[in-house]
Short mmCIF file of N, CA and C in Angstrom, two decimals:
data_model
loop_
_atom_site.label_atom_id
_atom_site.label_comp_id
_atom_site.label_asym_id
_atom_site.label_seq_id
_atom_site.Cartn_x
_atom_site.Cartn_y
_atom_site.Cartn_z
N PHE A 89 143.54 134.54 159.40
CA PHE A 89 143.91 135.49 158.36
C PHE A 89 142.75 136.40 157.97
N ASN A 90 141.55 136.11 158.47
CA ASN A 90 140.43 137.01 158.18
C ASN A 90 140.73 138.41 158.69
N LYS A 91 141.35 138.52 159.86
CA LYS A 91 141.66 139.82 160.44
C LYS A 91 142.96 140.40 159.90
N LEU A 92 143.94 139.55 159.57
CA LEU A 92 145.25 140.01 159.13
C LEU A 92 145.31 140.35 157.65
N GLY A 93 144.59 139.62 156.84
CA GLY A 93 144.69 139.78 155.39
C GLY A 93 145.93 139.08 154.87
N VAL A 94 145.88 138.59 153.65
CA VAL A 94 147.02 137.90 153.03
C VAL A 94 147.32 138.62 151.72
N SER A 95 148.57 139.07 151.58
CA SER A 95 148.95 139.76 150.34
C SER A 95 149.63 138.81 149.35
N ALA A 96 150.17 137.68 149.84
CA ALA A 96 150.80 136.70 148.95
C ALA A 96 151.01 135.39 149.70
N ILE A 97 151.08 134.30 148.94
CA ILE A 97 151.42 132.99 149.50
C ILE A 97 152.52 132.41 148.62
N LEU A 98 153.62 132.00 149.24
CA LEU A 98 154.75 131.43 148.51
C LEU A 98 155.05 130.04 149.05
N GLU A 99 155.61 129.19 148.18
CA GLU A 99 156.04 127.88 148.64
C GLU A 99 157.51 127.93 149.01
N ALA A 100 157.85 127.52 150.22
CA ALA A 100 159.24 127.48 150.68
C ALA A 100 159.94 126.28 150.05
N ASN A 101 161.27 126.28 150.06
CA ASN A 101 162.01 125.16 149.47
C ASN A 101 161.81 123.87 150.26
N THR A 102 161.26 123.95 151.45
CA THR A 102 160.97 122.76 152.26
C THR A 102 159.59 122.18 151.95
N GLY A 103 158.83 122.86 151.09
CA GLY A 103 157.47 122.44 150.78
C GLY A 103 156.43 123.11 151.67
N GLU A 104 156.87 123.80 152.70
CA GLU A 104 155.95 124.55 153.56
C GLU A 104 155.48 125.80 152.83
N LEU A 105 154.47 126.46 153.37
CA LEU A 105 153.94 127.66 152.76
C LEU A 105 154.28 128.89 153.60
N LEU A 106 154.59 129.99 152.91
CA LEU A 106 154.82 131.28 153.54
C LEU A 106 153.60 132.15 153.26
N PHE A 107 152.93 132.60 154.32
CA PHE A 107 151.78 133.48 154.19
C PHE A 107 152.23 134.90 154.50
N CYS A 108 152.16 135.79 153.52
CA CYS A 108 152.58 137.18 153.69
C CYS A 108 151.38 138.04 154.06
N THR A 109 151.49 138.75 155.16
CA THR A 109 150.42 139.66 155.59
C THR A 109 150.96 141.09 155.53
N PRO A 110 150.12 142.05 155.18
CA PRO A 110 150.61 143.42 155.00
C PRO A 110 151.26 144.02 156.24
N GLU A 111 150.69 143.86 157.40
CA GLU A 111 151.18 144.55 158.59
C GLU A 111 151.84 143.65 159.63
N ASN A 112 151.63 142.34 159.53
CA ASN A 112 152.14 141.43 160.56
C ASN A 112 153.23 140.49 160.06
N GLY A 113 153.76 140.76 158.88
CA GLY A 113 154.88 139.98 158.38
C GLY A 113 154.47 138.63 157.81
N ILE A 114 155.38 137.69 157.92
CA ILE A 114 155.23 136.38 157.29
C ILE A 114 155.03 135.30 158.34
N PHE A 115 154.12 134.39 158.00
CA PHE A 115 153.86 133.21 158.82
C PHE A 115 154.19 131.99 157.96
N ILE A 116 154.67 130.92 158.59
CA ILE A 116 155.05 129.70 157.87
C ILE A 116 154.30 128.52 158.46
N THR A 117 153.96 127.57 157.58
CA THR A 117 153.36 126.33 158.06
C THR A 117 154.49 125.38 158.39
N GLU A 118 154.42 124.78 159.56
CA GLU A 118 155.39 123.76 159.96
C GLU A 118 154.62 122.64 160.62
N ASN A 119 154.72 121.43 160.06
CA ASN A 119 154.00 120.28 160.58
C ASN A 119 152.51 120.59 160.75
N LYS A 120 151.96 121.21 159.72
CA LYS A 120 150.54 121.58 159.68
C LYS A 120 150.14 122.59 160.76
N GLN A 121 151.13 123.25 161.35
CA GLN A 121 150.89 124.33 162.32
C GLN A 121 151.35 125.63 161.68
N LEU A 122 150.73 126.71 162.08
CA LEU A 122 151.09 128.03 161.56
C LEU A 122 151.83 128.80 162.62
N LYS A 123 153.03 129.34 162.26
CA LYS A 123 153.78 130.13 163.23
C LYS A 123 154.49 131.28 162.50
N GLU A 124 154.90 132.27 163.27
CA GLU A 124 155.59 133.41 162.69
C GLU A 124 156.94 132.96 162.15
N TRP A 125 157.32 133.49 160.97
CA TRP A 125 158.61 133.17 160.36
C TRP A 125 159.66 134.03 161.04
N ASN A 126 160.36 133.47 161.99
CA ASN A 126 161.29 134.21 162.83
C ASN A 126 162.64 134.37 162.11
N THR A 127 162.72 135.40 161.27
CA THR A 127 163.92 135.66 160.46
C THR A 127 164.22 137.16 160.43
N PRO A 128 165.45 137.53 160.05
CA PRO A 128 165.78 138.96 159.96
C PRO A 128 164.89 139.73 158.98
N VAL A 129 164.55 139.13 157.85
CA VAL A 129 163.75 139.84 156.85
C VAL A 129 162.34 140.11 157.36
N ASN A 130 161.81 139.24 158.20
CA ASN A 130 160.44 139.41 158.66
C ASN A 130 160.26 140.69 159.47
N GLU A 131 161.24 141.03 160.27
CA GLU A 131 161.15 142.27 161.05
C GLU A 131 161.12 143.49 160.13
N LEU A 132 161.95 143.48 159.10
CA LEU A 132 161.98 144.58 158.14
C LEU A 132 160.66 144.66 157.37
N LEU A 133 160.11 143.52 157.01
CA LEU A 133 158.85 143.49 156.26
C LEU A 133 157.67 143.97 157.11
N LYS A 134 157.67 143.67 158.38
CA LYS A 134 156.61 144.16 159.27
C LYS A 134 156.60 145.68 159.29
N GLN A 135 157.78 146.29 159.32
CA GLN A 135 157.89 147.74 159.38
C GLN A 135 157.47 148.41 158.08
N ASN A 136 157.60 147.70 156.95
CA ASN A 136 157.42 148.33 155.65
C ASN A 136 156.23 147.84 154.84
N ARG A 137 155.41 146.98 155.41
CA ARG A 137 154.15 146.50 154.84
C ARG A 137 154.30 145.76 153.51
N ILE A 138 154.19 144.46 153.55
CA ILE A 138 154.27 143.62 152.36
C ILE A 138 153.01 143.82 151.51
N TYR A 139 153.21 144.08 150.22
CA TYR A 139 152.08 144.22 149.32
C TYR A 139 152.09 143.13 148.24
N SER A 140 153.31 142.69 147.84
CA SER A 140 153.43 141.69 146.78
C SER A 140 154.66 140.82 147.06
N ALA A 141 154.71 139.65 146.43
CA ALA A 141 155.84 138.76 146.65
C ALA A 141 155.92 137.73 145.53
N THR A 142 157.13 137.22 145.32
CA THR A 142 157.32 136.12 144.37
C THR A 142 158.57 135.35 144.77
N ALA A 143 158.62 134.09 144.38
CA ALA A 143 159.82 133.29 144.55
C ALA A 143 160.71 133.54 143.34
N ILE A 144 161.95 133.91 143.58
CA ILE A 144 162.90 134.11 142.49
C ILE A 144 163.47 132.76 142.07
N SER A 145 163.74 131.93 143.06
CA SER A 145 164.23 130.56 142.86
C SER A 145 163.81 129.78 144.11
N SER A 146 164.28 128.56 144.23
CA SER A 146 163.95 127.80 145.44
C SER A 146 164.71 128.33 146.65
N ASN A 147 165.68 129.21 146.40
CA ASN A 147 166.51 129.73 147.49
C ASN A 147 166.40 131.24 147.70
N GLN A 148 165.54 131.93 146.94
CA GLN A 148 165.42 133.38 147.09
C GLN A 148 163.97 133.83 146.88
N TYR A 149 163.60 134.86 147.65
CA TYR A 149 162.27 135.46 147.54
C TYR A 149 162.41 136.96 147.36
N ALA A 150 161.45 137.54 146.66
CA ALA A 150 161.39 139.00 146.50
C ALA A 150 160.07 139.48 147.08
N PHE A 151 160.15 140.53 147.90
CA PHE A 151 158.96 141.10 148.53
C PHE A 151 158.83 142.57 148.14
N GLY A 152 157.66 142.92 147.66
CA GLY A 152 157.37 144.31 147.35
C GLY A 152 156.68 144.93 148.55
N THR A 153 157.15 146.09 148.97
CA THR A 153 156.57 146.74 150.14
C THR A 153 155.89 148.05 149.74
N ILE A 154 155.13 148.58 150.66
CA ILE A 154 154.48 149.87 150.46
C ILE A 154 155.46 151.00 150.77
N LEU A 155 156.33 150.83 151.77
CA LEU A 155 157.15 151.93 152.27
C LEU A 155 158.63 151.89 151.91
N ASN A 156 159.17 150.71 151.52
CA ASN A 156 160.62 150.60 151.35
C ASN A 156 161.03 149.79 150.13
N GLY A 157 160.27 149.85 149.06
CA GLY A 157 160.67 149.22 147.81
C GLY A 157 160.70 147.71 147.83
N LEU A 158 161.72 147.16 147.18
CA LEU A 158 161.87 145.72 146.98
C LEU A 158 162.89 145.17 147.97
N ILE A 159 162.53 144.08 148.63
CA ILE A 159 163.44 143.42 149.56
C ILE A 159 163.62 141.98 149.11
N ILE A 160 164.88 141.58 148.88
CA ILE A 160 165.19 140.23 148.43
C ILE A 160 165.92 139.52 149.58
N CYS A 161 165.49 138.27 149.84
CA CYS A 161 166.13 137.49 150.91
C CYS A 161 166.39 136.07 150.42
N ASP A 162 167.21 135.35 151.18
CA ASP A 162 167.45 133.95 150.88
C ASP A 162 166.39 133.10 151.57
N ALA A 163 166.46 131.78 151.39
CA ALA A 163 165.45 130.87 151.93
C ALA A 163 165.42 130.85 153.45
N GLU A 164 166.50 131.30 154.10
CA GLU A 164 166.54 131.35 155.56
C GLU A 164 166.08 132.71 156.09
N GLY A 165 165.70 133.61 155.19
CA GLY A 165 165.21 134.92 155.61
C GLY A 165 166.28 135.95 155.87
N ASN A 166 167.49 135.70 155.37
CA ASN A 166 168.57 136.68 155.48
C ASN A 166 168.44 137.70 154.35
N ILE A 167 168.54 138.96 154.67
CA ILE A 167 168.37 140.03 153.69
C ILE A 167 169.57 140.07 152.75
N LEU A 168 169.30 140.00 151.44
CA LEU A 168 170.36 140.04 150.44
C LEU A 168 170.43 141.41 149.77
N GLN A 169 169.27 142.03 149.57
CA GLN A 169 169.23 143.28 148.84
C GLN A 169 167.97 144.05 149.19
N ASN A 170 168.09 145.38 149.20
CA ASN A 170 166.95 146.26 149.41
C ASN A 170 167.04 147.38 148.38
N LEU A 171 166.14 147.35 147.40
CA LEU A 171 166.12 148.37 146.36
C LEU A 171 164.97 149.32 146.64
N ASN A 172 165.28 150.61 146.68
CA ASN A 172 164.26 151.62 146.92
C ASN A 172 164.63 152.89 146.17
N ARG A 173 163.92 153.98 146.44
CA ARG A 173 164.18 155.24 145.72
C ARG A 173 165.61 155.73 145.91
N SER A 174 166.19 155.48 147.05
CA SER A 174 167.53 156.00 147.31
C SER A 174 168.61 155.28 146.52
N ASN A 175 168.31 154.08 145.99
CA ASN A 175 169.34 153.39 145.23
C ASN A 175 168.88 152.88 143.86
N GLY A 176 167.86 153.55 143.28
CA GLY A 176 167.64 153.29 141.87
C GLY A 176 166.25 153.03 141.35
N ILE A 177 165.30 152.62 142.16
CA ILE A 177 163.97 152.43 141.58
C ILE A 177 163.16 153.72 141.74
N GLN A 178 162.11 153.85 140.92
CA GLN A 178 161.36 155.10 140.84
C GLN A 178 160.49 155.41 142.04
N ASN A 179 160.06 154.37 142.74
CA ASN A 179 159.06 154.57 143.79
C ASN A 179 159.21 153.49 144.84
N ASN A 180 158.90 153.78 146.08
CA ASN A 180 159.01 152.80 147.16
C ASN A 180 157.81 151.88 147.29
N THR A 181 156.76 152.11 146.53
CA THR A 181 155.57 151.27 146.61
C THR A 181 155.55 150.28 145.45
N ILE A 182 155.72 148.99 145.78
CA ILE A 182 155.76 147.91 144.78
C ILE A 182 154.41 147.18 144.84
N LEU A 183 153.58 147.40 143.83
CA LEU A 183 152.25 146.81 143.82
C LEU A 183 152.22 145.41 143.21
N SER A 184 153.17 145.11 142.33
CA SER A 184 153.24 143.77 141.74
C SER A 184 154.67 143.45 141.33
N ILE A 185 154.97 142.14 141.28
CA ILE A 185 156.30 141.66 140.91
C ILE A 185 156.11 140.53 139.90
N PHE A 186 156.87 140.60 138.80
CA PHE A 186 156.83 139.55 137.80
C PHE A 186 158.25 139.08 137.52
N LEU A 187 158.49 137.77 137.59
CA LEU A 187 159.79 137.17 137.28
C LEU A 187 159.74 136.69 135.84
N ASP A 188 160.62 137.22 134.98
CA ASP A 188 160.58 136.82 133.57
C ASP A 188 161.42 135.56 133.33
N SER A 189 161.48 135.10 132.09
CA SER A 189 162.16 133.84 131.78
C SER A 189 163.68 133.92 131.96
N ASP A 190 164.24 135.13 132.03
CA ASP A 190 165.67 135.31 132.28
C ASP A 190 165.96 135.54 133.76
N GLU A 191 164.95 135.35 134.60
CA GLU A 191 165.04 135.54 136.05
C GLU A 191 165.38 136.97 136.45
N ASN A 192 164.83 137.91 135.69
CA ASN A 192 164.89 139.31 136.05
C ASN A 192 163.50 139.72 136.53
N LEU A 193 163.43 140.80 137.29
CA LEU A 193 162.16 141.22 137.87
C LEU A 193 161.60 142.45 137.18
N TRP A 194 160.29 142.44 136.99
CA TRP A 194 159.54 143.61 136.53
C TRP A 194 158.67 144.02 137.71
N LEU A 195 158.76 145.28 138.08
CA LEU A 195 158.03 145.79 139.23
C LEU A 195 156.93 146.74 138.79
N GLY A 196 155.70 146.45 139.21
CA GLY A 196 154.60 147.38 138.99
C GLY A 196 154.56 148.33 140.18
N LEU A 197 154.83 149.59 139.92
CA LEU A 197 154.95 150.57 140.98
C LEU A 197 153.70 151.43 141.08
N ASP A 198 153.69 152.26 142.08
CA ASP A 198 152.61 153.21 142.26
C ASP A 198 152.55 154.21 141.11
N ASN A 199 153.69 154.43 140.44
CA ASN A 199 153.75 155.42 139.38
C ASN A 199 154.52 154.96 138.14
N GLY A 200 154.52 153.69 137.84
CA GLY A 200 155.21 153.22 136.65
C GLY A 200 155.69 151.79 136.78
N ILE A 201 156.63 151.41 135.92
CA ILE A 201 157.18 150.06 135.88
C ILE A 201 158.70 150.17 135.93
N ASP A 202 159.34 149.31 136.71
CA ASP A 202 160.80 149.23 136.76
C ASP A 202 161.23 147.82 136.38
N TYR A 203 162.40 147.73 135.75
CA TYR A 203 163.01 146.47 135.37
C TYR A 203 164.28 146.31 136.21
N VAL A 204 164.43 145.16 136.87
CA VAL A 204 165.56 144.94 137.76
C VAL A 204 166.29 143.67 137.32
N GLU A 205 167.56 143.83 136.91
CA GLU A 205 168.40 142.69 136.58
C GLU A 205 169.05 142.21 137.87
N ILE A 206 168.41 141.28 138.55
CA ILE A 206 168.90 140.87 139.86
C ILE A 206 170.18 140.03 139.80
N ASN A 207 170.46 139.45 138.64
CA ASN A 207 171.67 138.64 138.51
C ASN A 207 172.86 139.45 137.99
N SER A 208 172.69 140.73 137.80
CA SER A 208 173.76 141.57 137.29
C SER A 208 174.72 141.97 138.42
N PRO A 209 176.02 142.00 138.12
CA PRO A 209 176.97 142.46 139.14
C PRO A 209 176.96 143.99 139.28
N LEU A 210 176.22 144.68 138.42
CA LEU A 210 176.17 146.13 138.45
C LEU A 210 175.00 146.61 139.28
N SER A 211 175.14 147.79 139.84
CA SER A 211 174.03 148.39 140.57
C SER A 211 173.98 149.88 140.25
N PHE A 212 172.93 150.51 140.66
CA PHE A 212 172.71 151.93 140.39
C PHE A 212 173.46 152.78 141.41
N ILE A 213 174.20 153.73 140.93
CA ILE A 213 174.86 154.70 141.80
C ILE A 213 174.25 156.03 141.44
N GLY A 214 173.44 156.58 142.34
CA GLY A 214 172.66 157.77 142.02
C GLY A 214 173.29 159.06 142.48
N ASN A 215 172.56 160.13 142.22
CA ASN A 215 173.02 161.46 142.61
C ASN A 215 173.07 161.64 144.11
N SER A 216 172.37 160.80 144.86
CA SER A 216 172.36 160.95 146.31
C SER A 216 173.75 160.73 146.91
N ASP A 217 174.65 160.07 146.15
CA ASP A 217 176.01 159.87 146.63
C ASP A 217 176.86 161.13 146.49
N ASP A 218 176.37 162.14 145.74
CA ASP A 218 177.05 163.42 145.56
C ASP A 218 178.49 163.23 145.10
N LEU A 219 178.65 162.41 144.06
CA LEU A 219 179.98 162.10 143.55
C LEU A 219 180.42 163.02 142.43
N GLY A 220 179.51 163.77 141.86
CA GLY A 220 179.85 164.60 140.72
C GLY A 220 179.75 163.79 139.44
N SER A 221 180.47 164.23 138.40
CA SER A 221 180.45 163.55 137.09
C SER A 221 181.50 162.46 137.07
N GLY A 222 181.09 161.27 136.63
CA GLY A 222 182.01 160.14 136.59
C GLY A 222 182.80 160.08 135.30
N TYR A 223 184.12 159.79 135.42
CA TYR A 223 184.98 159.68 134.25
C TYR A 223 185.56 158.29 134.07
N CYS A 224 185.82 157.58 135.18
CA CYS A 224 186.44 156.26 135.07
C CYS A 224 186.15 155.47 136.34
N CYS A 225 186.34 154.15 136.24
CA CYS A 225 186.17 153.31 137.42
C CYS A 225 187.08 152.09 137.30
N SER A 226 187.33 151.46 138.45
CA SER A 226 188.17 150.27 138.47
C SER A 226 187.88 149.48 139.74
N VAL A 227 187.94 148.17 139.63
CA VAL A 227 187.85 147.31 140.80
C VAL A 227 189.27 146.83 141.09
N PHE A 228 189.71 147.06 142.33
CA PHE A 228 191.07 146.70 142.71
C PHE A 228 191.07 146.23 144.15
N GLN A 229 191.59 145.05 144.40
CA GLN A 229 191.71 144.45 145.73
C GLN A 229 190.41 144.54 146.54
N GLY A 230 189.30 144.18 145.88
CA GLY A 230 188.00 144.11 146.56
C GLY A 230 187.30 145.44 146.76
N ASN A 231 187.82 146.51 146.16
CA ASN A 231 187.20 147.83 146.28
C ASN A 231 186.83 148.38 144.91
N LEU A 232 185.78 149.18 144.87
CA LEU A 232 185.36 149.87 143.65
C LEU A 232 185.83 151.31 143.76
N TYR A 233 186.63 151.75 142.78
CA TYR A 233 187.15 153.12 142.75
C TYR A 233 186.44 153.87 141.63
N LEU A 234 185.98 155.08 141.92
CA LEU A 234 185.34 155.93 140.92
C LEU A 234 186.12 157.23 140.78
N GLY A 235 186.56 157.51 139.56
CA GLY A 235 187.22 158.78 139.27
C GLY A 235 186.18 159.76 138.77
N THR A 236 186.08 160.91 139.43
CA THR A 236 185.06 161.90 139.09
C THR A 236 185.70 163.28 138.92
N ASN A 237 184.85 164.25 138.63
CA ASN A 237 185.34 165.62 138.53
C ASN A 237 185.64 166.22 139.91
N GLN A 238 185.26 165.49 140.96
CA GLN A 238 185.49 165.98 142.32
C GLN A 238 186.59 165.24 143.06
N GLY A 239 187.09 164.16 142.48
CA GLY A 239 188.15 163.40 143.12
C GLY A 239 187.98 161.90 142.94
N LEU A 240 188.75 161.13 143.69
CA LEU A 240 188.71 159.67 143.64
C LEU A 240 187.95 159.16 144.85
N PHE A 241 186.91 158.35 144.59
CA PHE A 241 186.06 157.81 145.65
C PHE A 241 186.22 156.29 145.68
N VAL A 242 185.95 155.70 146.86
CA VAL A 242 186.12 154.26 147.03
C VAL A 242 185.05 153.72 147.98
N ARG A 243 184.69 152.45 147.77
CA ARG A 243 183.89 151.67 148.71
C ARG A 243 184.10 150.19 148.38
N PRO A 244 183.81 149.29 149.33
CA PRO A 244 183.96 147.85 149.06
C PRO A 244 183.07 147.42 147.89
N PHE A 245 183.56 146.46 147.12
CA PHE A 245 182.85 145.98 145.93
C PHE A 245 182.27 144.60 146.19
N ASP A 246 181.21 144.55 147.01
CA ASP A 246 180.48 143.31 147.23
C ASP A 246 179.05 143.65 147.63
N ILE A 247 178.17 142.69 147.48
CA ILE A 247 176.75 142.91 147.74
C ILE A 247 176.49 143.32 149.18
N ALA A 248 177.24 142.79 150.11
CA ALA A 248 177.01 143.09 151.52
C ALA A 248 177.23 144.56 151.84
N HIS A 249 178.02 145.27 150.99
CA HIS A 249 178.34 146.67 151.27
C HIS A 249 177.77 147.63 150.22
N ASN A 250 176.80 147.17 149.38
CA ASN A 250 176.33 148.05 148.32
C ASN A 250 175.53 149.23 148.84
N HIS A 251 175.19 149.24 150.10
CA HIS A 251 174.49 150.38 150.70
C HIS A 251 175.47 151.37 151.33
N LYS A 252 176.72 150.98 151.45
CA LYS A 252 177.73 151.82 152.09
C LYS A 252 178.07 152.99 151.17
N PRO A 253 178.17 154.20 151.72
CA PRO A 253 178.47 155.35 150.87
C PRO A 253 179.93 155.34 150.39
N PHE A 254 180.15 156.00 149.25
CA PHE A 254 181.52 156.17 148.76
C PHE A 254 182.23 157.19 149.63
N GLU A 255 183.53 156.98 149.81
CA GLU A 255 184.34 157.92 150.58
C GLU A 255 185.39 158.54 149.66
N LEU A 256 185.59 159.83 149.80
CA LEU A 256 186.63 160.52 149.05
C LEU A 256 187.99 160.14 149.62
N ILE A 257 188.91 159.74 148.75
CA ILE A 257 190.27 159.43 149.18
C ILE A 257 191.02 160.75 149.37
N GLN A 258 191.62 160.90 150.52
CA GLN A 258 192.31 162.15 150.86
C GLN A 258 193.34 162.53 149.80
N LYS A 259 193.45 163.82 149.57
CA LYS A 259 194.42 164.42 148.65
C LYS A 259 194.17 164.05 147.19
N THR A 260 192.91 163.71 146.85
CA THR A 260 192.59 163.43 145.45
C THR A 260 191.54 164.40 144.91
N VAL A 261 191.30 165.49 145.59
CA VAL A 261 190.27 166.45 145.16
C VAL A 261 190.65 166.99 143.79
N GLY A 262 189.67 167.04 142.88
CA GLY A 262 189.89 167.48 141.51
C GLY A 262 189.54 166.39 140.54
N GLN A 263 189.76 166.65 139.27
CA GLN A 263 189.35 165.70 138.24
C GLN A 263 190.28 164.49 138.18
N VAL A 264 189.66 163.31 138.11
CA VAL A 264 190.39 162.06 137.95
C VAL A 264 189.91 161.44 136.63
N TRP A 265 190.78 161.47 135.62
CA TRP A 265 190.39 161.05 134.27
C TRP A 265 190.62 159.58 134.01
N THR A 266 191.65 158.96 134.58
CA THR A 266 191.95 157.55 134.31
C THR A 266 192.44 156.86 135.59
N LEU A 267 192.30 155.56 135.60
CA LEU A 267 192.81 154.73 136.68
C LEU A 267 193.58 153.58 136.07
N GLN A 268 194.77 153.31 136.59
CA GLN A 268 195.57 152.20 136.06
C GLN A 268 196.13 151.40 137.22
#
């Protein structure tokens, strides 16, 4: 690690240690041996440079990156969430992460502080979706519907699809004031 540098060390739920390096991803101790943590999140972290990290629980970790904001994964390294400038935080450079007593995250950024309610079912829908002004919303049969001044938009309402863009429902162009 003299050559790689270590940006954080976390304890895995197995009692092993996760060593986070800025450019080479995460390494794990197994049977007193050190090896690369071969998981989906590790490839993403290598590309985006880990700068900070914390355990959210025994089953979730949060990683702050230099290039792509906050990345949250489960204990097996499966990506659960990626928060960056395009979906609500102020800056893609996360210099520090603090988990408060309510299990929400405070992020020290390159240009300020962000508060993230990770247990909230709500997420940020920004101007990048080009939805116009919102008037109403409804969850129906697993989809989130948004009524706007430009029409009715829809996308799946689950964490796995929170990055998916909203689609305009055909023949709904114009103001949508209510949904029933």
